[in-house]
Short mmCIF file of N, CA, C and O in Angstrom, two decimals:
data_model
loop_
_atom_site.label_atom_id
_atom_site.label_comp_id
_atom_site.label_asym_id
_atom_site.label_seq_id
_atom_site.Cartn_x
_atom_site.Cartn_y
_atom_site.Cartn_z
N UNK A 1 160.45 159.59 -52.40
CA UNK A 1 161.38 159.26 -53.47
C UNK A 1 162.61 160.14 -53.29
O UNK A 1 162.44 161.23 -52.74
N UNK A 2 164.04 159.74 -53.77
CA UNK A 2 165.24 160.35 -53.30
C UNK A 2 165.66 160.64 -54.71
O UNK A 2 165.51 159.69 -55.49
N UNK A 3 166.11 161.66 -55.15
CA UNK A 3 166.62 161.86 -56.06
C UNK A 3 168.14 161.88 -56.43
O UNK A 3 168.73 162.62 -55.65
N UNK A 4 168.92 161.35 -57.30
CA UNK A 4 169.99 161.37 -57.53
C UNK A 4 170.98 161.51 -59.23
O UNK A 4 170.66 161.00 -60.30
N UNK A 5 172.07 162.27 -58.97
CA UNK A 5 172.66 162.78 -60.01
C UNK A 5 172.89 162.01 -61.13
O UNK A 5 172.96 160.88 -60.63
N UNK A 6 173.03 161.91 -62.06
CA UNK A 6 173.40 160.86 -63.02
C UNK A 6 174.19 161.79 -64.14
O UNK A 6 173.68 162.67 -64.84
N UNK A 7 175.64 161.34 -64.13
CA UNK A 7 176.18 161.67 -65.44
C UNK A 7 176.12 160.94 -66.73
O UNK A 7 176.45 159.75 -66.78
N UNK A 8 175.63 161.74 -68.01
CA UNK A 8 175.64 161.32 -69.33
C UNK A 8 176.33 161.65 -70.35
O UNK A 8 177.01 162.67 -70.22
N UNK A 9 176.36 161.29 -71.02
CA UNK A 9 176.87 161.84 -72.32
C UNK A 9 175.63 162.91 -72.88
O UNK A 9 174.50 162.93 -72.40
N UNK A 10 176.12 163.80 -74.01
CA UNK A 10 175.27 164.58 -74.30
C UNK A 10 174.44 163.70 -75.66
O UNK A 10 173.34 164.01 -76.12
N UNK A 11 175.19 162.68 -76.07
CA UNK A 11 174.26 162.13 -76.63
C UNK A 11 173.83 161.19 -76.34
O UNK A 11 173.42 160.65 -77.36
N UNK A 12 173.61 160.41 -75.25
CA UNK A 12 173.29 159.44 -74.36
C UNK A 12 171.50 160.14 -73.61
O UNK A 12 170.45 159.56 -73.33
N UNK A 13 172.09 162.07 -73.48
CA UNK A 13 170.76 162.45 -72.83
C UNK A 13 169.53 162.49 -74.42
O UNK A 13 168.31 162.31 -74.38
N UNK A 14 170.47 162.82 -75.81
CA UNK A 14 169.72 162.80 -76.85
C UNK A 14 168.72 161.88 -77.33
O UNK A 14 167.61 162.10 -77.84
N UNK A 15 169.57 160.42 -76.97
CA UNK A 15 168.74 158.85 -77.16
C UNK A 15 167.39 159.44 -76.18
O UNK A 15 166.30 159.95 -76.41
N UNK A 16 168.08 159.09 -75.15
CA UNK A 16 166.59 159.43 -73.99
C UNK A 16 165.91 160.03 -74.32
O UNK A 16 164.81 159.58 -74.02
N UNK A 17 165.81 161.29 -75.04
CA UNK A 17 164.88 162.10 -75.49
C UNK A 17 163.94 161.55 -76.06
O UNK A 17 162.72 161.54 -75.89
N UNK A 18 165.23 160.70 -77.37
CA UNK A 18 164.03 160.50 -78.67
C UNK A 18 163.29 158.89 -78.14
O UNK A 18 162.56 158.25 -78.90
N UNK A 19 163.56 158.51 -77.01
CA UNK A 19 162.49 157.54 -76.53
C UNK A 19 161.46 157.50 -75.66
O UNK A 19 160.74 156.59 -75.26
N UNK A 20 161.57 159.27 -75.33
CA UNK A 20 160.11 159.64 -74.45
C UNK A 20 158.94 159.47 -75.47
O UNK A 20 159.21 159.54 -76.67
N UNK A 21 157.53 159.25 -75.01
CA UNK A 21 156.17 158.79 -75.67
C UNK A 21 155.73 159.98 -75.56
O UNK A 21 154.79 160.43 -76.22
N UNK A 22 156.38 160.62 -74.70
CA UNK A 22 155.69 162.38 -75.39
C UNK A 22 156.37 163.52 -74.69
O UNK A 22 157.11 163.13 -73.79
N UNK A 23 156.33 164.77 -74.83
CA UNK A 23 157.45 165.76 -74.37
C UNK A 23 157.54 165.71 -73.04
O UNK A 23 158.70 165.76 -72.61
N UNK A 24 156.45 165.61 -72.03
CA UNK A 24 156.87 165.98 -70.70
C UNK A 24 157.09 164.75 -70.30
O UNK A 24 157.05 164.78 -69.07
N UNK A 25 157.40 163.27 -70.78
CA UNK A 25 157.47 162.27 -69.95
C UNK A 25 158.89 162.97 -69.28
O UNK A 25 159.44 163.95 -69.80
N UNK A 26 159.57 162.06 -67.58
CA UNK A 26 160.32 162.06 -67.39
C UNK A 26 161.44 160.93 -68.11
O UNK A 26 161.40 159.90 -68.78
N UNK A 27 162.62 161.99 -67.41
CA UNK A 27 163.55 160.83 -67.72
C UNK A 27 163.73 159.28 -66.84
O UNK A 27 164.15 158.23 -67.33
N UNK A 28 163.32 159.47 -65.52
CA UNK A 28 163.14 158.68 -64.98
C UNK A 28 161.84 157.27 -65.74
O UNK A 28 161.87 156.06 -65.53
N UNK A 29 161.08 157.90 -66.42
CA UNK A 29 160.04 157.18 -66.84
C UNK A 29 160.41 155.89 -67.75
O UNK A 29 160.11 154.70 -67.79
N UNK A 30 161.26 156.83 -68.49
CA UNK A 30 162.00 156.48 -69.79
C UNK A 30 162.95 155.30 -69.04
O UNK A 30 162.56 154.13 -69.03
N UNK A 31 163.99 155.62 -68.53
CA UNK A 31 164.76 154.84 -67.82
C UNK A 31 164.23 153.40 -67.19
O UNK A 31 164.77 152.29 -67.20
N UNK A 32 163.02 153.83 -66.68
CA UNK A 32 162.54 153.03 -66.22
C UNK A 32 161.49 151.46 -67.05
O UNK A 32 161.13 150.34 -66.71
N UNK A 33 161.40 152.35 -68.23
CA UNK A 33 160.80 151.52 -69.61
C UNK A 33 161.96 150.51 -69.74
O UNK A 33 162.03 149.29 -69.64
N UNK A 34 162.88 151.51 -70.01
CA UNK A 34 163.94 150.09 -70.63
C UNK A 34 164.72 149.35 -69.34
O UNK A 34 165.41 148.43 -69.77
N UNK A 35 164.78 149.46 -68.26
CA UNK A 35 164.88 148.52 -67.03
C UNK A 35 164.10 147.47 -66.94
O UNK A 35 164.47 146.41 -66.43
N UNK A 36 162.98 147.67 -67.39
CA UNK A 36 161.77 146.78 -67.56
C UNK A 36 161.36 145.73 -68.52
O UNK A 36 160.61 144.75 -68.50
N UNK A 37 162.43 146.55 -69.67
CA UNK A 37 162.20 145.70 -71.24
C UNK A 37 163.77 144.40 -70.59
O UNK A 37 163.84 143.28 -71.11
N UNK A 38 164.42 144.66 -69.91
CA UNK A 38 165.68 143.93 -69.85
C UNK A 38 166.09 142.68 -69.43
O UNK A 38 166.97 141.91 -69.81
N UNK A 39 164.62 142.64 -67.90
CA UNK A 39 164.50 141.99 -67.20
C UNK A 39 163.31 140.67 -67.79
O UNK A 39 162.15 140.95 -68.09
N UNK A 40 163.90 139.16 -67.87
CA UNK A 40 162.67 137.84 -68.06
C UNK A 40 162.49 137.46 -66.51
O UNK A 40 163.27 136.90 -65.75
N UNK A 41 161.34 137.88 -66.34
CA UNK A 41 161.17 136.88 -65.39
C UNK A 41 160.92 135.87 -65.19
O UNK A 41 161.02 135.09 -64.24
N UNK A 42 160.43 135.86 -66.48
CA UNK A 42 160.09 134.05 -66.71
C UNK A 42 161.35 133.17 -67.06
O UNK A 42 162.04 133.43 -68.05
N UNK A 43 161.58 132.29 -66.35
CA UNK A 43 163.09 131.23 -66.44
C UNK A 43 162.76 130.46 -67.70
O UNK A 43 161.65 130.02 -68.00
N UNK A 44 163.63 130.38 -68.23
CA UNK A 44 163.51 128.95 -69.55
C UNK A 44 163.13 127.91 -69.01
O UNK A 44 163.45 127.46 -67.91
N UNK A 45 162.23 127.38 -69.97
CA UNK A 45 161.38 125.91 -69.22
C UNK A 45 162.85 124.87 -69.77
O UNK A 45 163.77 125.15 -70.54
N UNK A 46 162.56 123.75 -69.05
CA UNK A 46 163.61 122.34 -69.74
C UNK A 46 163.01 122.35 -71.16
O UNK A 46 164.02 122.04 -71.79
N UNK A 47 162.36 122.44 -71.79
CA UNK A 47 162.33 121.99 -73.46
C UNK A 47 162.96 122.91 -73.54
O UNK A 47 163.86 122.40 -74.21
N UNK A 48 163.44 124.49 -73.33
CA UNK A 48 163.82 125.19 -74.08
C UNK A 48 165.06 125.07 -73.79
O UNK A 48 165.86 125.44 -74.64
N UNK A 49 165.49 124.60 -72.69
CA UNK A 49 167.39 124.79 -72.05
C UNK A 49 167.92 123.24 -73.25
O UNK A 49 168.98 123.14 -73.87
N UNK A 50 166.45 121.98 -73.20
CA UNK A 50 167.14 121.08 -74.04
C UNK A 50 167.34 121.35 -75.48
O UNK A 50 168.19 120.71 -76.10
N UNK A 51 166.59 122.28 -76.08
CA UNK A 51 166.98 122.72 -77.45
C UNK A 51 168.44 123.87 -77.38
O UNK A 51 169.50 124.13 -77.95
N UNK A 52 167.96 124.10 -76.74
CA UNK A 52 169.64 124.77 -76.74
C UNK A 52 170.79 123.99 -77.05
O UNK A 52 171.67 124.01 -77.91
N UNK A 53 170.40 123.11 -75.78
CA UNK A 53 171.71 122.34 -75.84
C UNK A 53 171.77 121.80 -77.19
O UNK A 53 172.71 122.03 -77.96
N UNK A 54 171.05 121.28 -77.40
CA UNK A 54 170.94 120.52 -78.60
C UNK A 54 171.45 121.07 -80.13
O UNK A 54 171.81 120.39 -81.09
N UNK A 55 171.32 122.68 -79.97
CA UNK A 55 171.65 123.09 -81.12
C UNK A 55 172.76 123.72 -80.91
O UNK A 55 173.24 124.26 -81.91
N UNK A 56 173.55 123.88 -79.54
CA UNK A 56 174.90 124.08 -79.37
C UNK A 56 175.79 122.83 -80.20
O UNK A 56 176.62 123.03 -81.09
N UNK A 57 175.37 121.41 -79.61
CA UNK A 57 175.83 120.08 -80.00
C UNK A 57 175.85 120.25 -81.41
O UNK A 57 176.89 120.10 -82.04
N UNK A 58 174.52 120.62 -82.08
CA UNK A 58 174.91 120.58 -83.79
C UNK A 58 175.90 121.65 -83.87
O UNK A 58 176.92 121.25 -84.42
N UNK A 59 175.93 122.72 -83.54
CA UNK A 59 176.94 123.51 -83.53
C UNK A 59 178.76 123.17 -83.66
O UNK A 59 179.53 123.51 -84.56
N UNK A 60 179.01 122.43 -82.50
CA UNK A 60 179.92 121.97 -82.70
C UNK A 60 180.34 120.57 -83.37
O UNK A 60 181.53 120.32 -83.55
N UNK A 61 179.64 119.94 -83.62
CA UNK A 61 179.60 118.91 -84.45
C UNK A 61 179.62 119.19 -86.25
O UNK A 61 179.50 118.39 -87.17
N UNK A 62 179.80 120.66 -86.25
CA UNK A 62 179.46 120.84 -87.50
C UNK A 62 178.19 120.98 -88.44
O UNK A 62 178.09 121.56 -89.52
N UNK A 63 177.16 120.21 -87.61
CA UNK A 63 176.00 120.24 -88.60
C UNK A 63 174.95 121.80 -88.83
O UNK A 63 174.04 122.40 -88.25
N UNK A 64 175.64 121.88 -89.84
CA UNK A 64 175.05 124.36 -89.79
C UNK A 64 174.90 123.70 -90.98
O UNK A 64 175.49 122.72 -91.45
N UNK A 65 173.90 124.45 -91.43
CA UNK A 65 173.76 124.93 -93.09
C UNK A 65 173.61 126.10 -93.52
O UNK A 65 172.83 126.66 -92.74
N UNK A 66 174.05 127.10 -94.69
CA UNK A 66 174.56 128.52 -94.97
C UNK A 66 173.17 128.61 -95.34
O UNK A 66 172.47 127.62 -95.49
N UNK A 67 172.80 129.70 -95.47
CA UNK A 67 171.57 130.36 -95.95
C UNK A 67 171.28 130.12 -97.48
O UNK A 67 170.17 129.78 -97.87
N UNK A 68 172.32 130.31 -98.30
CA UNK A 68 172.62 129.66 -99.66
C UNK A 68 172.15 128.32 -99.79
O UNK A 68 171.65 128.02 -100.87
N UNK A 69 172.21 127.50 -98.93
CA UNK A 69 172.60 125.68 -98.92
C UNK A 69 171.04 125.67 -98.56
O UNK A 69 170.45 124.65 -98.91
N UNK A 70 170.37 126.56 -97.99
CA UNK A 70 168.66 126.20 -97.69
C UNK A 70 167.90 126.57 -98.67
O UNK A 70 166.81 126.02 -98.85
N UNK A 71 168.50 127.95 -99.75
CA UNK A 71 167.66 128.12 -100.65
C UNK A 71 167.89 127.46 -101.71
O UNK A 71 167.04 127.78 -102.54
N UNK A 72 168.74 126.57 -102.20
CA UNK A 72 169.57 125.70 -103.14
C UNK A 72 168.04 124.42 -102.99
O UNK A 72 167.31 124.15 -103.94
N UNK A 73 167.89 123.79 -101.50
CA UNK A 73 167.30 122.84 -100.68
C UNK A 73 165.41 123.54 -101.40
O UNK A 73 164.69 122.89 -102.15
N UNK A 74 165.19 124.51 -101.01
CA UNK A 74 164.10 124.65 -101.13
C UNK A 74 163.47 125.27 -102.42
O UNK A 74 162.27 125.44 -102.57
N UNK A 75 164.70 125.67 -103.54
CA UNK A 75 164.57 126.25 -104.68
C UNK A 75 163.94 127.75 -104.75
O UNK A 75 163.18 128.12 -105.64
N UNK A 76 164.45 128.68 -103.47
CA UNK A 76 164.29 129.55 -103.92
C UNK A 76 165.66 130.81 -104.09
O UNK A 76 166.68 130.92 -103.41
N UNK A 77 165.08 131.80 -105.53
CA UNK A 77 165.83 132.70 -105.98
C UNK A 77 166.31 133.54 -104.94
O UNK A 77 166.11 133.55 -103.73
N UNK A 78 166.88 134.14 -105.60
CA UNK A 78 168.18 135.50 -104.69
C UNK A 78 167.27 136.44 -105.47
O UNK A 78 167.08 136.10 -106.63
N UNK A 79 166.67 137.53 -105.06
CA UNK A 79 166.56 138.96 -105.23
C UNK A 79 167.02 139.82 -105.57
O UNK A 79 168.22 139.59 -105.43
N UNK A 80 166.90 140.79 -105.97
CA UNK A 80 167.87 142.13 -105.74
C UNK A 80 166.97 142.64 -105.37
O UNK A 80 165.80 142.45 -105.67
N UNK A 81 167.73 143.80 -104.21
CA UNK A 81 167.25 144.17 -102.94
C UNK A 81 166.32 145.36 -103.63
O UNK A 81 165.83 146.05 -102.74
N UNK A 82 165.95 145.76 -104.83
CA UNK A 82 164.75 146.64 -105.20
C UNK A 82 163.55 145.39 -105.39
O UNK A 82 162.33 145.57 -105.49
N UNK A 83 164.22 144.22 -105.42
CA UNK A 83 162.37 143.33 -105.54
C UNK A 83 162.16 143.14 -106.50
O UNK A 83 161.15 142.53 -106.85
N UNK A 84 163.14 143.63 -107.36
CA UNK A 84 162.31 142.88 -108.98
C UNK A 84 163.47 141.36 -109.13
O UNK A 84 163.33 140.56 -110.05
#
């Protein structure tokens, strides 16, 4: 294995910290977690590229409904954000 320099920010090395699973992981480890989280290897099947499209098309065609306009539709209340 070859090792090489990497410049960071000092709070860029802070993130990294607080995403090691425990004190001595490396940073390399870490780095290497989220390289891993980034990558699908799995390709979108055709049902999923045709729903896309499909909801791009409603998209520009206009057909959206507001979050308001679904709970109006399904009769439910607005909250306040303590829950009562």
């Amino acid at each position: 294995m070859s090792a090489t320099t990497v410049w960071i920010t000092s709070a860029n090395k802070d993130r990294l910290e607080g995403l090691k699973r425990h004190p001595r992981e490396s940073y390399n480890d870490v780095i290497g977690r989220l390289l891993d989280m980034t990558v699908d290897d799995e390709p979108l099947s055709e049902e999923a590229i045709r729903g896309i499209e499909e909801a791009l098309e409603d998209i520009r065609s206009g057909r959206l409904y507001s979050e308001d306009d679904i709970k109006k539709e399904f009769g439910v209340e607005k909250r306040s954000p303590t829950g009562s």
